[in-house]
CSV table of C-alpha atoms in Angstrom, one decimal:
chain,number,residue,atom,x,y,z
A,29,MET,CA,155.6,275.6,320.4
A,30,ASN,CA,156.8,273.0,322.9
A,31,ASP,CA,159.6,270.7,322.2
A,32,SER,CA,157.2,267.6,321.7
A,33,LYS,CA,155.1,269.4,319.4
A,34,PHE,CA,158.1,270.6,317.3
A,35,ASN,CA,159.4,267.1,317.1
A,36,ARG,CA,156.0,265.8,315.9
A,37,TRP,CA,155.7,268.4,313.1
A,38,PHE,CA,159.4,268.0,312.3
A,39,ASN,CA,158.9,264.2,311.9
A,40,VAL,CA,156.0,264.8,309.8
A,41,PHE,CA,157.9,267.2,307.4
A,42,VAL,CA,160.6,264.8,307.1
A,43,LEU,CA,158.9,261.6,306.4
A,44,GLY,CA,156.1,263.2,304.1
A,45,GLY,CA,158.6,265.3,302.1
A,46,MET,CA,160.9,262.1,301.8
A,47,VAL,CA,157.9,260.1,300.3
A,48,ALA,CA,156.7,262.8,298.1
A,49,CYS,CA,160.2,263.4,296.7
A,50,VAL,CA,160.8,259.7,296.2
A,51,ILE,CA,157.4,259.2,294.4
A,52,ILE,CA,158.1,262.2,292.1
A,53,ALA,CA,161.6,261.1,291.4
A,54,THR,CA,160.5,257.4,290.7
A,55,VAL,CA,157.7,258.4,288.3
A,56,LEU,CA,160.1,260.9,286.5
A,57,LYS,CA,162.9,258.5,286.2
A,58,SER,CA,161.1,255.2,285.7
A,59,GLY,CA,162.0,253.4,282.5
A,60,SER,CA,162.3,249.7,282.0
A,61,GLY,CA,164.6,246.8,282.7
A,62,GLN,CA,167.3,246.8,285.3
A,63,SER,CA,167.4,250.7,285.9
A,64,SER,CA,163.6,250.6,286.6
A,65,THR,CA,164.0,247.8,289.2
A,66,LEU,CA,166.8,249.3,290.7
A,67,LEU,CA,165.0,252.7,291.0
A,68,ALA,CA,161.9,250.7,293.0
A,69,ILE,CA,164.3,249.1,295.2
A,70,ALA,CA,166.1,252.4,296.0
A,71,ALA,CA,162.8,254.0,296.7
A,72,VAL,CA,161.5,251.5,299.1
A,73,GLY,CA,164.9,251.4,300.8
A,74,ALA,CA,165.1,255.1,301.0
A,75,VAL,CA,161.7,255.5,302.7
A,76,ALA,CA,162.6,252.7,305.3
A,77,GLY,CA,166.0,254.3,305.8
A,78,VAL,CA,164.5,257.7,306.6
A,79,LEU,CA,162.0,256.2,308.9
A,80,SER,CA,164.9,254.5,310.8
A,81,THR,CA,166.8,257.8,311.0
A,82,VAL,CA,163.8,259.6,312.2
A,83,LEU,CA,163.3,257.1,315.0
A,84,ALA,CA,166.8,257.0,315.9
A,85,ALA,CA,166.8,260.9,316.3
A,86,ASN,CA,164.0,260.5,318.7
A,87,GLY,CA,165.7,257.6,320.7
A,88,SER,CA,163.4,254.8,319.6
A,89,ILE,CA,164.5,251.5,319.6
A,90,TRP,CA,162.4,250.4,316.7
A,91,ASN,CA,164.8,252.3,314.4
A,92,PHE,CA,166.8,249.0,314.2
A,93,ALA,CA,163.9,247.1,312.5
A,94,PHE,CA,163.7,249.7,309.6
A,95,GLY,CA,167.4,249.9,309.5
A,96,ILE,CA,167.8,246.4,308.6
A,97,THR,CA,165.4,246.8,305.9
A,98,ASP,CA,167.3,249.7,304.2
A,99,ILE,CA,170.6,247.8,304.7
A,100,ILE,CA,169.5,244.9,302.6
A,101,LEU,CA,167.9,247.0,299.9
A,102,TYR,CA,170.8,249.6,299.7
A,103,SER,CA,173.4,246.9,299.5
A,104,ILE,CA,171.9,246.0,296.0
A,105,ILE,CA,172.2,249.4,294.9
A,106,LEU,CA,176.0,249.8,296.1
A,107,TYR,CA,176.7,246.6,294.2
A,108,ASN,CA,175.4,247.9,291.1
A,109,ASN,CA,177.3,251.2,291.5
A,110,ASP,CA,180.8,249.5,292.3
A,111,GLN,CA,180.9,251.0,295.9
A,112,PHE,CA,182.6,248.0,297.3
A,113,ALA,CA,183.8,249.5,300.7
A,114,GLN,CA,180.1,250.4,301.7
A,115,LEU,CA,178.8,247.1,300.2
A,116,GLY,CA,181.2,245.1,302.5
A,117,LEU,CA,180.4,247.6,305.6
A,118,HIS,CA,176.7,247.0,305.1
A,119,LEU,CA,176.5,243.2,304.7
A,120,LEU,CA,179.1,242.3,306.9
A,121,TYR,CA,179.3,244.9,309.7
A,122,MET,CA,176.0,247.2,309.6
A,123,PHE,CA,173.6,244.3,309.5
A,124,PRO,CA,175.0,242.5,312.5
A,125,MET,CA,175.5,245.8,314.4
A,126,GLU,CA,171.9,246.6,313.9
A,127,VAL,CA,170.9,243.5,315.8
A,128,VAL,CA,173.6,244.1,318.5
A,129,GLY,CA,172.5,247.7,319.0
A,130,PHE,CA,168.8,246.6,319.5
A,131,PHE,CA,169.9,244.2,322.4
A,132,LYS,CA,172.4,246.6,323.9
A,133,TRP,CA,169.9,249.5,323.8
A,134,ARG,CA,167.6,247.2,325.8
A,135,ARG,CA,170.3,246.5,328.3
A,136,ILE,CA,171.3,250.1,328.7
A,137,GLY,CA,167.7,250.8,329.6
A,138,LEU,CA,164.7,252.3,327.9
A,139,ARG,CA,161.9,254.7,328.9
A,140,LYS,CA,158.9,254.4,326.8
A,141,ASN,CA,160.9,252.6,324.2
A,142,LYS,CA,163.5,255.4,324.2
A,143,VAL,CA,167.1,254.8,325.1
A,144,LYS,CA,168.9,256.4,328.0
A,145,ALA,CA,171.4,258.5,326.0
A,146,ARG,CA,174.9,259.5,327.1
A,147,ARG,CA,178.0,261.4,326.2
A,148,LEU,CA,181.5,260.1,325.2
A,149,PRO,CA,184.1,260.8,327.9
A,150,ARG,CA,186.6,263.4,326.6
A,151,ARG,CA,189.5,260.8,327.1
A,152,TYR,CA,187.9,258.8,324.2
A,153,TRP,CA,187.7,261.4,321.6
A,154,ILE,CA,191.5,261.2,320.3
A,155,PRO,CA,191.1,257.2,320.1
A,156,VAL,CA,187.7,257.7,318.2
A,157,VAL,CA,189.4,260.0,315.7
A,158,LEU,CA,192.4,257.7,315.3
A,159,LEU,CA,190.0,254.8,314.9
A,160,PHE,CA,188.1,256.7,312.2
A,161,LEU,CA,191.5,257.5,310.2
A,162,VAL,CA,192.7,253.9,310.3
A,163,VAL,CA,189.5,252.4,309.1
A,164,PHE,CA,189.3,255.1,306.5
A,165,ALA,CA,192.7,254.0,305.1
A,166,ALA,CA,191.8,250.3,305.2
A,167,CYS,CA,188.4,250.7,303.5
A,168,THR,CA,189.9,253.1,300.7
A,169,VAL,CA,192.8,250.4,300.0
A,170,LEU,CA,190.3,247.5,300.2
A,171,SER,CA,187.8,249.3,297.8
A,172,GLY,CA,190.5,250.2,295.3
A,173,PHE,CA,191.8,246.5,295.2
A,174,LEU,CA,188.3,245.1,294.8
A,175,LEU,CA,187.5,247.5,291.9
A,176,ARG,CA,190.6,246.4,290.1
A,177,TRP,CA,189.7,242.8,290.7
A,178,LYS,CA,186.4,243.4,289.1
A,179,GLY,CA,188.1,245.2,286.2
A,180,ALA,CA,186.1,248.4,286.9
A,181,GLY,CA,187.8,252.0,286.6
A,182,VAL,CA,189.3,253.5,289.7
A,183,ILE,CA,187.8,256.9,290.2
A,184,PRO,CA,189.9,258.7,293.0
A,185,VAL,CA,187.1,261.1,294.2
A,186,LYS,CA,184.5,258.2,294.4
A,187,LEU,CA,187.1,256.0,296.0
A,188,ILE,CA,188.0,258.6,298.8
A,189,LEU,CA,184.2,259.4,299.5
A,190,ASP,CA,183.3,255.7,299.5
A,191,GLY,CA,186.1,255.0,302.0
A,192,ALA,CA,185.2,257.9,304.1
A,193,ILE,CA,181.4,257.0,304.3
A,194,ALA,CA,182.4,253.5,305.4
A,195,ALA,CA,184.8,254.4,308.1
A,196,ALA,CA,182.3,257.0,309.6
A,197,ASN,CA,179.5,254.3,309.4
A,198,ILE,CA,181.6,251.9,311.3
A,199,VAL,CA,182.7,254.2,314.0
A,200,ALA,CA,179.2,255.8,314.2
A,201,LEU,CA,177.6,252.3,314.7
A,202,VAL,CA,180.0,251.6,317.6
A,203,LEU,CA,178.9,254.9,319.4
A,204,MET,CA,175.2,254.3,318.3
A,205,ALA,CA,175.2,250.8,319.9
A,206,GLY,CA,176.6,252.4,323.3
A,207,ALA,CA,173.9,255.1,322.9
A,208,TYR,CA,176.4,257.9,322.8
A,209,MET,CA,175.4,261.3,321.5
A,210,GLU,CA,178.6,261.9,319.5
A,211,GLN,CA,177.4,259.4,317.0
A,212,TRP,CA,175.4,262.1,315.4
A,213,TYR,CA,178.6,264.0,314.4
A,214,LEU,CA,179.8,261.0,312.3
A,215,TRP,CA,176.4,260.5,310.9
A,216,MET,CA,176.4,263.9,309.6
A,217,THR,CA,179.9,263.2,308.0
A,218,VAL,CA,178.2,260.2,306.2
A,219,ASN,CA,175.3,262.4,305.0
A,220,VAL,CA,177.6,265.0,303.6
A,221,CYS,CA,180.0,262.6,301.8
A,222,SER,CA,177.0,260.7,300.4
A,223,ILE,CA,175.3,263.6,299.2
A,224,VAL,CA,178.3,264.7,297.1
A,225,LEU,CA,178.9,261.1,296.1
A,226,TRP,CA,175.5,260.5,294.7
A,227,ALA,CA,175.4,264.0,293.1
A,228,ILE,CA,178.5,263.3,291.0
A,229,THR,CA,177.6,259.7,290.2
A,230,PRO,CA,175.8,260.4,286.9
A,231,MET,CA,178.9,262.2,285.7
A,232,PHE,CA,180.7,258.9,285.5
A,233,ASN,CA,177.6,256.6,284.9
A,234,PRO,CA,175.0,258.3,282.9
A,235,ASP,CA,172.9,255.2,283.0
A,236,ALA,CA,172.6,255.5,286.9
A,237,GLY,CA,169.2,257.2,286.9
A,238,TYR,CA,168.5,255.5,290.3
A,239,ALA,CA,171.2,257.7,291.9
A,240,VAL,CA,168.5,260.6,292.3
A,241,VAL,CA,166.8,258.4,295.0
A,242,PRO,CA,169.8,257.9,297.2
A,243,LEU,CA,170.6,261.6,296.7
A,244,ILE,CA,167.3,262.7,297.9
A,245,LYS,CA,167.5,260.2,300.9
A,246,TYR,CA,170.8,261.6,302.1
A,247,ILE,CA,169.5,265.2,301.9
A,248,PHE,CA,166.6,264.2,304.2
A,249,TYR,CA,169.1,262.3,306.4
A,250,PHE,CA,171.0,265.6,306.8
A,251,ILE,CA,168.0,267.6,307.8
A,252,ASN,CA,166.9,264.9,310.2
A,253,GLY,CA,170.7,264.7,311.6
A,254,LEU,CA,170.5,268.3,312.7
A,255,ASN,CA,167.4,267.6,314.7
A,256,GLY,CA,169.0,264.4,315.9
A,257,ILE,CA,172.1,266.3,317.3
A,258,ARG,CA,169.5,268.6,318.9
A,259,ILE,CA,167.4,265.9,320.6
A,260,TRP,CA,170.5,263.7,321.7
A,261,TRP,CA,172.2,266.7,323.3
A,262,GLY,CA,169.1,267.2,325.4
A,263,LEU,CA,168.7,263.5,326.2
A,264,SER,CA,172.3,262.9,327.2
A,265,ARG,CA,172.4,266.1,329.2
A,266,THR,CA,169.6,264.8,331.4
A,267,GLU,CA,171.5,261.6,332.4
């Protein structure tokens, strides 16, 4: 099986599997009132998000359009789950960065709507790691402050995961805007931490039935991320 055919079937698997799982989860968890509304919002956002990551993994510039949809809908879920570091990240940083990324990819250059990928010079690796650590500390402290201001309980494990996810997103988007292959290592960090976070959410909030949809979404993000690393490794090698 050639690479093009493999990617085609892999994309069908990820998108088809995601839609099927979201539909099943939505039907099983559907109830009434706010929980049902949040579940529907999470479902639509999850499908848009996975479609965005599949397009991003294949270097398609159209990933930004679906990414914006996911950011708006996911922000509603984050607010209701008291994840303020990520909420601020999505509204104040990720949303405008999607727009910046779209125009920067166009400036870098496209081939059939696919970006010309590149690799991060080694001299920038240490600064990138330091940037992640500084942003992680700032996001964690800010999130903890906002939780206390809102009067919500501070759960250390959720606070740390929330901060790590926010920091990895911030640095990954910078690399993504520059079309650097190394962004995918940070996206995988986001995926792993998010899987853990949404898996433990019902332990602290039994009414968070909608948590199953983001959990499914990030599991498929993780699967797609593995293929994203493989594709971008090849794309960046050809430059």
